PDB file of C-alpha atoms in Angstrom:
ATOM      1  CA  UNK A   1       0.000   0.000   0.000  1.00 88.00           C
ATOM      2  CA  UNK A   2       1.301   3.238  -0.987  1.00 92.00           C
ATOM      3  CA  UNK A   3       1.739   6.052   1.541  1.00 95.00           C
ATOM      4  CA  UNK A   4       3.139   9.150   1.420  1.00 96.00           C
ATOM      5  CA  UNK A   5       5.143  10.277   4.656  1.00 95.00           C
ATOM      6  CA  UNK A   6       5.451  13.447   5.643  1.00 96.00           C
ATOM      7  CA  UNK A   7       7.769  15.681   7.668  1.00 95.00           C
ATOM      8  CA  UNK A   8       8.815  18.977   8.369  1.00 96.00           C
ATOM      9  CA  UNK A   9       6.014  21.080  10.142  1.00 94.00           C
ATOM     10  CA  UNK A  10       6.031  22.854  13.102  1.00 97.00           C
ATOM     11  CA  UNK A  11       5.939  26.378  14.399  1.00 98.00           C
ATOM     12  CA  UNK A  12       7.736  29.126  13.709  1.00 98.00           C
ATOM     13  CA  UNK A  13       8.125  33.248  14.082  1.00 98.00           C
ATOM     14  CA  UNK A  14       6.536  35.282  11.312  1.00 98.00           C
ATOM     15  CA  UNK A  15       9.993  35.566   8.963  1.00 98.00           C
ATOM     16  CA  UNK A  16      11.527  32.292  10.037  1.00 98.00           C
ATOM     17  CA  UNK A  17      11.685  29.496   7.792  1.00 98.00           C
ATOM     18  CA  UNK A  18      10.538  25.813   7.602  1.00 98.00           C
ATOM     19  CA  UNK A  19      10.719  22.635   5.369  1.00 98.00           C
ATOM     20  CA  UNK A  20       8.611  19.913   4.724  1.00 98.00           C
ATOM     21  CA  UNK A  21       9.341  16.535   3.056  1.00 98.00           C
ATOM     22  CA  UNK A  22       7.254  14.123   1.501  1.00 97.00           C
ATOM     23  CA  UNK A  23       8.077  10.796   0.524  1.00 96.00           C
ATOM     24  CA  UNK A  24       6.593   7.726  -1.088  1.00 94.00           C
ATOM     25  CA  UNK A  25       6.882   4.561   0.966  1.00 92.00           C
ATOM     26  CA  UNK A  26       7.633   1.462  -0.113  1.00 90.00           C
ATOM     27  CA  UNK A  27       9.886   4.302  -2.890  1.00 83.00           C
ATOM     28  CA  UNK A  28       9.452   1.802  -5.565  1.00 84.00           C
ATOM     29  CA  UNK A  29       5.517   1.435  -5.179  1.00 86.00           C
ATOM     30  CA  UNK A  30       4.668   4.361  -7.116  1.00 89.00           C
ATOM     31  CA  UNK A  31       6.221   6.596  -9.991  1.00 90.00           C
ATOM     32  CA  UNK A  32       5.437  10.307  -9.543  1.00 93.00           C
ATOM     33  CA  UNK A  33       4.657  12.518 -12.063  1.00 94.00           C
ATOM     34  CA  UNK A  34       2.733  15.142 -10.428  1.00 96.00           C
ATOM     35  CA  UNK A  35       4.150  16.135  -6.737  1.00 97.00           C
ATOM     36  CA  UNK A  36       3.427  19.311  -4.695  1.00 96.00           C
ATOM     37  CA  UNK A  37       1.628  20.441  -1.423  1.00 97.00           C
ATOM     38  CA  UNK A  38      -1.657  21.549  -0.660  1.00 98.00           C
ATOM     39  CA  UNK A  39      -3.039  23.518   2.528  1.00 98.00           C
ATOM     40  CA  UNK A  40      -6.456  23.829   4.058  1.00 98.00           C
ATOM     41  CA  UNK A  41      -7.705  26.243   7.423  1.00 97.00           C
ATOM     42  CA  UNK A  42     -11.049  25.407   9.018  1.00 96.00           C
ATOM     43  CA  UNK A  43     -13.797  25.872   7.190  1.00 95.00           C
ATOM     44  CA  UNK A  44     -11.947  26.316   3.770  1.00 96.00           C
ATOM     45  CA  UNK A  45     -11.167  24.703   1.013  1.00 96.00           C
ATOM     46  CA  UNK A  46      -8.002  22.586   0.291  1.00 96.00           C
ATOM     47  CA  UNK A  47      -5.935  24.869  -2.150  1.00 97.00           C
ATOM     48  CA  UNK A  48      -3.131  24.106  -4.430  1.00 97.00           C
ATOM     49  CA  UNK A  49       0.633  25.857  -2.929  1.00 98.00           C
ATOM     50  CA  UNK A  50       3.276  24.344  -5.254  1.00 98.00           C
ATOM     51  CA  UNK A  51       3.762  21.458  -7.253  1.00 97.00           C
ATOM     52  CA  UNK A  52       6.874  19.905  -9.621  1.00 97.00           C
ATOM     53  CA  UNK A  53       6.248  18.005 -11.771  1.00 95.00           C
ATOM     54  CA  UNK A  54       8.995  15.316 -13.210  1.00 93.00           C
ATOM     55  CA  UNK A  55      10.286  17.402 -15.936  1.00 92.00           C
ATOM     56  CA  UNK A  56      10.544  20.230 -13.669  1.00 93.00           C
ATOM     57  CA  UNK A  57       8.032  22.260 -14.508  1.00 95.00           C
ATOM     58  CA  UNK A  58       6.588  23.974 -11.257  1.00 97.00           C
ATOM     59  CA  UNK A  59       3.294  25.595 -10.255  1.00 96.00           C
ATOM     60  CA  UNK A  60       3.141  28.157  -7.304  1.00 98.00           C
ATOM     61  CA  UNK A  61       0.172  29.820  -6.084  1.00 98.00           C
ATOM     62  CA  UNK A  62       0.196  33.538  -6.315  1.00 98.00           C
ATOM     63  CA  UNK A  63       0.301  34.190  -2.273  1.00 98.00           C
ATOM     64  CA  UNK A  64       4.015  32.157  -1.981  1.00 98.00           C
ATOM     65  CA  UNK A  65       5.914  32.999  -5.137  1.00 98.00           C
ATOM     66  CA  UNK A  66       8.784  34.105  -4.077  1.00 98.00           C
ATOM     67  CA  UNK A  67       8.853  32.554  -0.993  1.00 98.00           C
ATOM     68  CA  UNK A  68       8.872  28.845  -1.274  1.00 98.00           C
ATOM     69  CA  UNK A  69       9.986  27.229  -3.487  1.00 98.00           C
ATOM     70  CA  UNK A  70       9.787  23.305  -4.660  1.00 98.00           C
ATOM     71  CA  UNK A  71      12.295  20.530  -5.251  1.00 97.00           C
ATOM     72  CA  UNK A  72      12.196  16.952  -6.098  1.00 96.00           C
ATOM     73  CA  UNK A  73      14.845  14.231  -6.157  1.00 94.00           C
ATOM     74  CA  UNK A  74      13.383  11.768  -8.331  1.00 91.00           C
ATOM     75  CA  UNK A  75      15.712   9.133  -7.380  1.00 91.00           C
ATOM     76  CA  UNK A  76      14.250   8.636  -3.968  1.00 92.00           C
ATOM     77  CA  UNK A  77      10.336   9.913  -4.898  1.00 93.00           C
ATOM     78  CA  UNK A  78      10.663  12.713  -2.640  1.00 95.00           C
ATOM     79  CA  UNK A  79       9.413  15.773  -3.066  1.00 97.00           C
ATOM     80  CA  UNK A  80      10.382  19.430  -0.647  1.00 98.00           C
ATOM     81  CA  UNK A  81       8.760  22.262   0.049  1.00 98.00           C
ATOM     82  CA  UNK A  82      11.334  24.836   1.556  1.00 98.00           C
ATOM     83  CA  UNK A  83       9.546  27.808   2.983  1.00 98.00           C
ATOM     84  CA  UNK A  84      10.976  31.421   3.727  1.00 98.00           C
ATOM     85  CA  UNK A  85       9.463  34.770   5.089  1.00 98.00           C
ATOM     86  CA  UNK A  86       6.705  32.919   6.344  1.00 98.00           C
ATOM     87  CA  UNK A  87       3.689  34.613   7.320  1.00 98.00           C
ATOM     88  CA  UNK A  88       1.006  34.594   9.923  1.00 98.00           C
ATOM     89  CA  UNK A  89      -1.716  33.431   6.946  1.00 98.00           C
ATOM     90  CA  UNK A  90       0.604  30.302   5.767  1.00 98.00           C
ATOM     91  CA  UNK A  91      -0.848  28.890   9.344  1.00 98.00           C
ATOM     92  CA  UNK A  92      -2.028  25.429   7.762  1.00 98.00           C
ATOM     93  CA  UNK A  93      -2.460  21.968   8.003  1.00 98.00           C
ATOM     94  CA  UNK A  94       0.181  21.283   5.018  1.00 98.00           C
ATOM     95  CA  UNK A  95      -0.968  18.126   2.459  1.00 98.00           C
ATOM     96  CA  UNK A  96       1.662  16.027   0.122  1.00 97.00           C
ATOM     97  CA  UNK A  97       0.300  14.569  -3.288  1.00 97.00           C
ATOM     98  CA  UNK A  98       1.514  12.704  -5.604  1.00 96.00           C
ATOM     99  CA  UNK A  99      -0.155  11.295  -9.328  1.00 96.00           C
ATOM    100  CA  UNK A 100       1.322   9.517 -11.696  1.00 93.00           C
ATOM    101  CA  UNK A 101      -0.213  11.675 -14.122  1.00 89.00           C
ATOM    102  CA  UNK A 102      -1.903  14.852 -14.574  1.00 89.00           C
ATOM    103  CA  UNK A 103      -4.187  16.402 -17.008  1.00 87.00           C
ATOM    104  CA  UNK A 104      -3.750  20.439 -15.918  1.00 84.00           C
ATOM    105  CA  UNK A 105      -1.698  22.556 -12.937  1.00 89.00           C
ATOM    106  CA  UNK A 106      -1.692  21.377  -9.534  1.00 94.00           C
ATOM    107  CA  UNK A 107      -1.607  17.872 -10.209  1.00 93.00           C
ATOM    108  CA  UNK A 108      -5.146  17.770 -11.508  1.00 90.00           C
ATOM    109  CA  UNK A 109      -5.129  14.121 -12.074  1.00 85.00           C
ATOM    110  CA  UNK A 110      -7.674  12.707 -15.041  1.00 82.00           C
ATOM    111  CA  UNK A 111      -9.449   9.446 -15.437  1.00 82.00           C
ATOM    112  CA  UNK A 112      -7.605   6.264 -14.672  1.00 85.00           C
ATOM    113  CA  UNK A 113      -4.674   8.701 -12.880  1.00 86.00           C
ATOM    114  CA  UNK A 114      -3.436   7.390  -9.853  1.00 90.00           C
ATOM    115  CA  UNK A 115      -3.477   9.797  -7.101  1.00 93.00           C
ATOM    116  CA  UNK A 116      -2.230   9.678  -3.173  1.00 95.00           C
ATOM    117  CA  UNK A 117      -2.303  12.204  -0.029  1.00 96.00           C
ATOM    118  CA  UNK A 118      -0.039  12.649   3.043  1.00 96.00           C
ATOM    119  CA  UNK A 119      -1.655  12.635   6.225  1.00 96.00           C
ATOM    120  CA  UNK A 120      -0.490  16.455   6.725  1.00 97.00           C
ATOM    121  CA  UNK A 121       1.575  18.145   8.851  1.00 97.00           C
ATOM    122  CA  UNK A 122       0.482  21.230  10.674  1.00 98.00           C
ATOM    123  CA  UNK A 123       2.640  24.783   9.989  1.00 98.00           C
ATOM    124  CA  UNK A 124       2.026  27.291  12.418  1.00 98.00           C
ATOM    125  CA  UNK A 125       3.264  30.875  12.070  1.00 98.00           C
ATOM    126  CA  UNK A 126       2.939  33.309  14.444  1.00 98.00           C
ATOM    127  CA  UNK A 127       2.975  37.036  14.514  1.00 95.00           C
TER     128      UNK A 127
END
């Protein structure tokens, strides 16, 4: 069974930095194409942050370019999210995926795509 394990959260001082890792166990079980991290708040909606994708073509959302920024080493299915000049609003529970294909940004995974999520990891920035 594939699972993705995650690492790297915590809290921090608005400014400071953090980063998260994300890897697929058993490595060999699954083949990313699509890898990035998601975050959801209460009462919101789980939105797309940054995702790489294995040619190394990224997406970022608007409210963190600049400030994280997304790596993958293929070779051990493992993606990172390094985050600077973190802010008070980047408080999140913070979500791996990973699809072995994808049809549009984000990892947007079409019919037949296989398509797994972390368990999260909770960031916590405070002002």
């Amino acid at each position: 069974q594939v699972q993705l394990v995650e690492s790297g959260g915590g809290s921090v001082q608005a400014g400071g930095s953090l980063r998260l890792s994300c890897a697929v166990s058993p490595y060999t079980a699954h083949r990313p194409y699509c890898m990035g991290w998601f975050r959801q708040t209460p009462g919101k909606e789980r939105e797309g942050v940054a995702t790489m994708y294995s040619d190394g073509d990224t997406d970022y959302s608007d409210s963190v370019k600049g400030r994280f920024t997304i790596s993958r080493d293929n070779a051990k299915n493992t993606a990172y999210l390094q985050m600077d000049s973190l802010k008070p609003e980047d408080t999140a529970m913070y979500y791996c995926r990973s699809t072995n294909a994808a049809r549009g940004g984000f990892c947007v995974a079409g019919a037949g795509t296989s398509g797994y999520w972390g368990q999260g990891t909770q960031v916590t920035v405070s002002s």
